[in-house]
PDB file of C-alpha atoms and ligand atoms in Angstrom:
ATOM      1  CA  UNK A  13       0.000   0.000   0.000  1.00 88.00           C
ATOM      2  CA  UNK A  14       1.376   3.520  -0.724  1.00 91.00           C
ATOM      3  CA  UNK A  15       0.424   6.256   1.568  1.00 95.00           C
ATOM      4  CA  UNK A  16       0.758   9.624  -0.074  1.00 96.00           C
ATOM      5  CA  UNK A  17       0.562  11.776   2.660  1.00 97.00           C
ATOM      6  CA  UNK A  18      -1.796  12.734   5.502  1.00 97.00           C
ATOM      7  CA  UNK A  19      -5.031  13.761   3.434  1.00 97.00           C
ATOM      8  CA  UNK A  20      -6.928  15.589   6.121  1.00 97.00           C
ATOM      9  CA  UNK A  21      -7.583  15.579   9.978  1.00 97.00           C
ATOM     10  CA  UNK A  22     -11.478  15.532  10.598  1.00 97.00           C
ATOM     11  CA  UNK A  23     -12.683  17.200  13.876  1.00 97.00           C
ATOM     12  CA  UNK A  24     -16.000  16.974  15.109  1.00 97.00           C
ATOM     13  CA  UNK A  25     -17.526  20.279  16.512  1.00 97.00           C
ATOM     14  CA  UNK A  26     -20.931  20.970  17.778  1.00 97.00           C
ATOM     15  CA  UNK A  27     -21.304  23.743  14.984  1.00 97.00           C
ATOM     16  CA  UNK A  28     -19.420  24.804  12.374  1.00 97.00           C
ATOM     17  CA  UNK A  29     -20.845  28.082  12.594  1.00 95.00           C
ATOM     18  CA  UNK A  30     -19.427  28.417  15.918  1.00 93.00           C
ATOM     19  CA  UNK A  31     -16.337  25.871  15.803  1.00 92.00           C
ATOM     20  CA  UNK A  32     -14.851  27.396  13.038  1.00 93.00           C
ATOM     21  CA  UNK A  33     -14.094  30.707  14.318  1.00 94.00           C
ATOM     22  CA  UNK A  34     -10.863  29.518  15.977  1.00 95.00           C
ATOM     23  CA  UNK A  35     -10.093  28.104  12.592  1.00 96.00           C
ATOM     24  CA  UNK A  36     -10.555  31.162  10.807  1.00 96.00           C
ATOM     25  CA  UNK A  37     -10.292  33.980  12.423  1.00 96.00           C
ATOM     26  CA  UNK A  38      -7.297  32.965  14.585  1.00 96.00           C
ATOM     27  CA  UNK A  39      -5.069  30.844  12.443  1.00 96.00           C
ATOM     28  CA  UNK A  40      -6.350  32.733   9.295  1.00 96.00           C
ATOM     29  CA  UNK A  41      -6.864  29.508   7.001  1.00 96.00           C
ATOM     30  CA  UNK A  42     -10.316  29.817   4.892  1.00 96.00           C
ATOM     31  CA  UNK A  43     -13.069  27.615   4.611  1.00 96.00           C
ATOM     32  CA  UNK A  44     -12.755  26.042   0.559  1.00 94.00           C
ATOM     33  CA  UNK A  45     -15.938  24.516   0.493  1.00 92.00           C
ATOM     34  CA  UNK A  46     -19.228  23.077   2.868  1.00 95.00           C
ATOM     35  CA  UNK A  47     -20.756  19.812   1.898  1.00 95.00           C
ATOM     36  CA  UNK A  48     -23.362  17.580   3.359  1.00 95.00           C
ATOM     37  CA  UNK A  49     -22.818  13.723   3.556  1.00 91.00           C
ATOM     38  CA  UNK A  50     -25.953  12.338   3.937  1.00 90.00           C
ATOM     39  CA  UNK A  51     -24.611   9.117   4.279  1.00 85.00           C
ATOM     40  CA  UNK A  52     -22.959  10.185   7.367  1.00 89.00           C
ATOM     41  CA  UNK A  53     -25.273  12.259   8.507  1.00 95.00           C
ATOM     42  CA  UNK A  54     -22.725  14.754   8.672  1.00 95.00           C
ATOM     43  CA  UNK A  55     -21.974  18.622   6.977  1.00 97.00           C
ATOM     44  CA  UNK A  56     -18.701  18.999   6.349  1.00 96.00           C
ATOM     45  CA  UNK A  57     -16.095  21.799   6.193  1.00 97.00           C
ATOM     46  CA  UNK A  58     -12.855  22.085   4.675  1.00 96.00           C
ATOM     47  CA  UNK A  59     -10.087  24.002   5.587  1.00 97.00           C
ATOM     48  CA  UNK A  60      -6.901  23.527   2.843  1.00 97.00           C
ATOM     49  CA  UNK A  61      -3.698  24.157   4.962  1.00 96.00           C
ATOM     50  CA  UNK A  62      -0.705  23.321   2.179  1.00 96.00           C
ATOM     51  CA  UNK A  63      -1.178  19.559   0.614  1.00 94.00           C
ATOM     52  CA  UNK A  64      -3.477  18.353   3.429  1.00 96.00           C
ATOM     53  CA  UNK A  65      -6.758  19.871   4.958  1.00 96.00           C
ATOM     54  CA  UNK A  66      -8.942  20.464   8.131  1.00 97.00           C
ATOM     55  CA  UNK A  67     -12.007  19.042   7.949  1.00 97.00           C
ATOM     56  CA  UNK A  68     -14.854  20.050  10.661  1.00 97.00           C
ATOM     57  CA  UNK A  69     -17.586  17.473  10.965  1.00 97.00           C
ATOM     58  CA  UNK A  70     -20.985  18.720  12.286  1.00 98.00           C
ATOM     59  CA  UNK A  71     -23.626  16.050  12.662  1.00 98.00           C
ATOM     60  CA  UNK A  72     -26.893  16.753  11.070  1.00 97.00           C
ATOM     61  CA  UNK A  73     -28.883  13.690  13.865  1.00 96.00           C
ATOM     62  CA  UNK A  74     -28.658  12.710  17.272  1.00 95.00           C
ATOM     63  CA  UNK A  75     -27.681   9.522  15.975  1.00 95.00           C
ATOM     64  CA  UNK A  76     -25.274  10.295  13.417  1.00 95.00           C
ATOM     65  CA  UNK A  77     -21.586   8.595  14.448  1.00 92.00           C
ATOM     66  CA  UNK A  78     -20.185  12.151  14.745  1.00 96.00           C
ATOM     67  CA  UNK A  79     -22.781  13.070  17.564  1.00 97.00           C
ATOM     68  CA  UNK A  80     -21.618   9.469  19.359  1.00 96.00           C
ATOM     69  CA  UNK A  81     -18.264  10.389  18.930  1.00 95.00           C
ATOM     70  CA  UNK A  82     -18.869  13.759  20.754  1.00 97.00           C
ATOM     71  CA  UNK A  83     -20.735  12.383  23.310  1.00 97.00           C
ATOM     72  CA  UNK A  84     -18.496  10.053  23.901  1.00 95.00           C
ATOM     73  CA  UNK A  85     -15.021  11.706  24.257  1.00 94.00           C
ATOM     74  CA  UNK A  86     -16.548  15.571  23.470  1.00 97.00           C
ATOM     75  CA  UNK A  87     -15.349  18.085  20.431  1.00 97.00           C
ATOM     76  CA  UNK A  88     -11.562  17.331  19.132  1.00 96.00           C
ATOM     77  CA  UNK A  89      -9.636  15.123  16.501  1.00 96.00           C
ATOM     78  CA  UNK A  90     -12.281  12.565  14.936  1.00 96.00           C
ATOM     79  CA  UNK A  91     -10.163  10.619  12.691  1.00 96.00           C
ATOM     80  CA  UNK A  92      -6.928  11.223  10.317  1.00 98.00           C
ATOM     81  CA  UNK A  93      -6.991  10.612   6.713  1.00 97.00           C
ATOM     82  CA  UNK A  94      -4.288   8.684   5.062  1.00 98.00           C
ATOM     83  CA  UNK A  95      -4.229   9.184   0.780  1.00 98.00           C
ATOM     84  CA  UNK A  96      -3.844   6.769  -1.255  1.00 98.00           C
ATOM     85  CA  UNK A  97      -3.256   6.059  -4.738  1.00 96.00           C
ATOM     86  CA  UNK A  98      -5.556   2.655  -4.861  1.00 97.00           C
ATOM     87  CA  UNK A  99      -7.927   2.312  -2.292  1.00 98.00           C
ATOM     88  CA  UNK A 100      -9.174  -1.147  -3.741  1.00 97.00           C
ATOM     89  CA  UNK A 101      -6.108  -2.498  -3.675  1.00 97.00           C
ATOM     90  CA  UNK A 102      -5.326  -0.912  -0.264  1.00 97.00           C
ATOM     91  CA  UNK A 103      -8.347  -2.567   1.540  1.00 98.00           C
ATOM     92  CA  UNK A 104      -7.145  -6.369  -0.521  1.00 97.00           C
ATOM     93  CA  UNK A 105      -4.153  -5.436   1.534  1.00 97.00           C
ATOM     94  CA  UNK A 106      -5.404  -4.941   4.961  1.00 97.00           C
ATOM     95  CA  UNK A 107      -7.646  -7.596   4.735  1.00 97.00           C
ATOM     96  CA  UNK A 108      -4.906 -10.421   3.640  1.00 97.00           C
ATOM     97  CA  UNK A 109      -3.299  -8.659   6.725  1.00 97.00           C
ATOM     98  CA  UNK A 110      -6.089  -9.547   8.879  1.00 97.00           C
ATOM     99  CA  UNK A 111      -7.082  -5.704   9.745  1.00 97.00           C
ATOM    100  CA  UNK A 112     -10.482  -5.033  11.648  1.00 97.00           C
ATOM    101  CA  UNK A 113     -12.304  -2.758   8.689  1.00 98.00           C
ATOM    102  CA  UNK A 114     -15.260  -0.532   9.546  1.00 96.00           C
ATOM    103  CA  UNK A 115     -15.523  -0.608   5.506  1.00 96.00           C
ATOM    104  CA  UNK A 116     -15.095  -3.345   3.657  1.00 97.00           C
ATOM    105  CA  UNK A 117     -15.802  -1.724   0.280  1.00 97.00           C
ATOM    106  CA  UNK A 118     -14.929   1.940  -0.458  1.00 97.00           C
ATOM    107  CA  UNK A 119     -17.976   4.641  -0.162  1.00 93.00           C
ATOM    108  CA  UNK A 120     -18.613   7.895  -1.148  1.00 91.00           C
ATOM    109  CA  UNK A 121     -17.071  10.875   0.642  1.00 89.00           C
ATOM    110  CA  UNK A 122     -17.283  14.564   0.715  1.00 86.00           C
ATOM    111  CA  UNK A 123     -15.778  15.834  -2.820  1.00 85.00           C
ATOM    112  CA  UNK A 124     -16.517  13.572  -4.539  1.00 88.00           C
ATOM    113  CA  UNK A 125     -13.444  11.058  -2.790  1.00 94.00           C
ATOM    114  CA  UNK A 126     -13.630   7.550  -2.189  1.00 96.00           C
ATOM    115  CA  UNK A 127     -13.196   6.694   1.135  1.00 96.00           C
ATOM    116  CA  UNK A 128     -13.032   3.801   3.793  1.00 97.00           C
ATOM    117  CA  UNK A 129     -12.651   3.334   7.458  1.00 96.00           C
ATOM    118  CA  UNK A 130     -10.097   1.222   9.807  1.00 97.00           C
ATOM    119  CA  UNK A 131     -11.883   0.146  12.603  1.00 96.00           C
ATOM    120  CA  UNK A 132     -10.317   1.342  15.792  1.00 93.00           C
ATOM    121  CA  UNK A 133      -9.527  -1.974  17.636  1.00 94.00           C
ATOM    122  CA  UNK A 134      -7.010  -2.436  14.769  1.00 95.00           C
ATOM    123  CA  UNK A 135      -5.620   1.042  15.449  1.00 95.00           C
ATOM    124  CA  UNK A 136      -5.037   1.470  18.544  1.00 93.00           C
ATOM    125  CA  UNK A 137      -7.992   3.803  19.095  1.00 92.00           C
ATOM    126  CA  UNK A 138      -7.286   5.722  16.292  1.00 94.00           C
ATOM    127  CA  UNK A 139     -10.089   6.070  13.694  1.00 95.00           C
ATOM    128  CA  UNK A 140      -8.311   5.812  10.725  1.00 97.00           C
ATOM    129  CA  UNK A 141      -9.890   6.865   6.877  1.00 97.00           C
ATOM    130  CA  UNK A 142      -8.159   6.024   3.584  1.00 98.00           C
ATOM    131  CA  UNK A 143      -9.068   7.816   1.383  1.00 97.00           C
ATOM    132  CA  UNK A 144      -8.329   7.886  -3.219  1.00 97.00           C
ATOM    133  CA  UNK A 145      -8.824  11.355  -4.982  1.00 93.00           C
ATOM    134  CA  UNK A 146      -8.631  11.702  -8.374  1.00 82.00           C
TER     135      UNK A 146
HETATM  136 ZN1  LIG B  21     -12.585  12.426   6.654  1.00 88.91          ZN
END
């Protein structure tokens, strides 16, 4: 598997109206574009900072796994987002490693990406995305 580089770091806020100030206004990086994942049940921001990206994650439901993850462990660093150039191929990999996989199958993401999850138990508690652009 070939990791490009880190793709983005999604954090999950209780509003991106409100979460984002620090984001903007303090650190100065702009918001490129605001999409909503229904799939996720998520809206999502991103925030280009050189070749990778912020991403804030605001949960549109109660139930959405951005809202458990908040009420769980509260507002901060949701997952990290690995590129890479062949997500298939990537996933073969894991699984012929044996790796616990939230995804089995790439899905859509925000822009239009295709992305997959590493479950956590194979992480050490890090939620880890992959995640192919063209
Ligand atoms: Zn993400």
């Amino acid at each position: 598997m070939q990791i490009e580089k880190i793709d983005h770091l999604g954090i999950a806020v209780n509003s991106i109206a409100e979460g984002k100030s620090f984001w903007t206004d303090v650190l100065g990086i702009n918001i490129e574009a605001t999409e909503t994942v229904e799939s996720q049940k998520v809206i999502t921001a991103f925030l280009p900072v050189g070749e990778s990206e912020v991403e804030l994650l605001e949960s549109t439901s109660p139930d959405g796994p951005v809202a458990k993850y908040i009420e769980k462990k509260g507002q901060g660093i949701q997952h990290v987002a690995f590129k890479v150039k062949d997500i298939d191929a990537a996933l073969d990999e894991l699984k012929e490693k044996g790796v616990k996989l939230i995804d089995q199958k790439p899905r859509l993401g925000a822009g239009g990406a295709r992305i997959a999850f590493l479950h956590p138990k194979a992480t050490n508690g890090v939620l880890v995305e992959l995640c192919e652009r063209n």
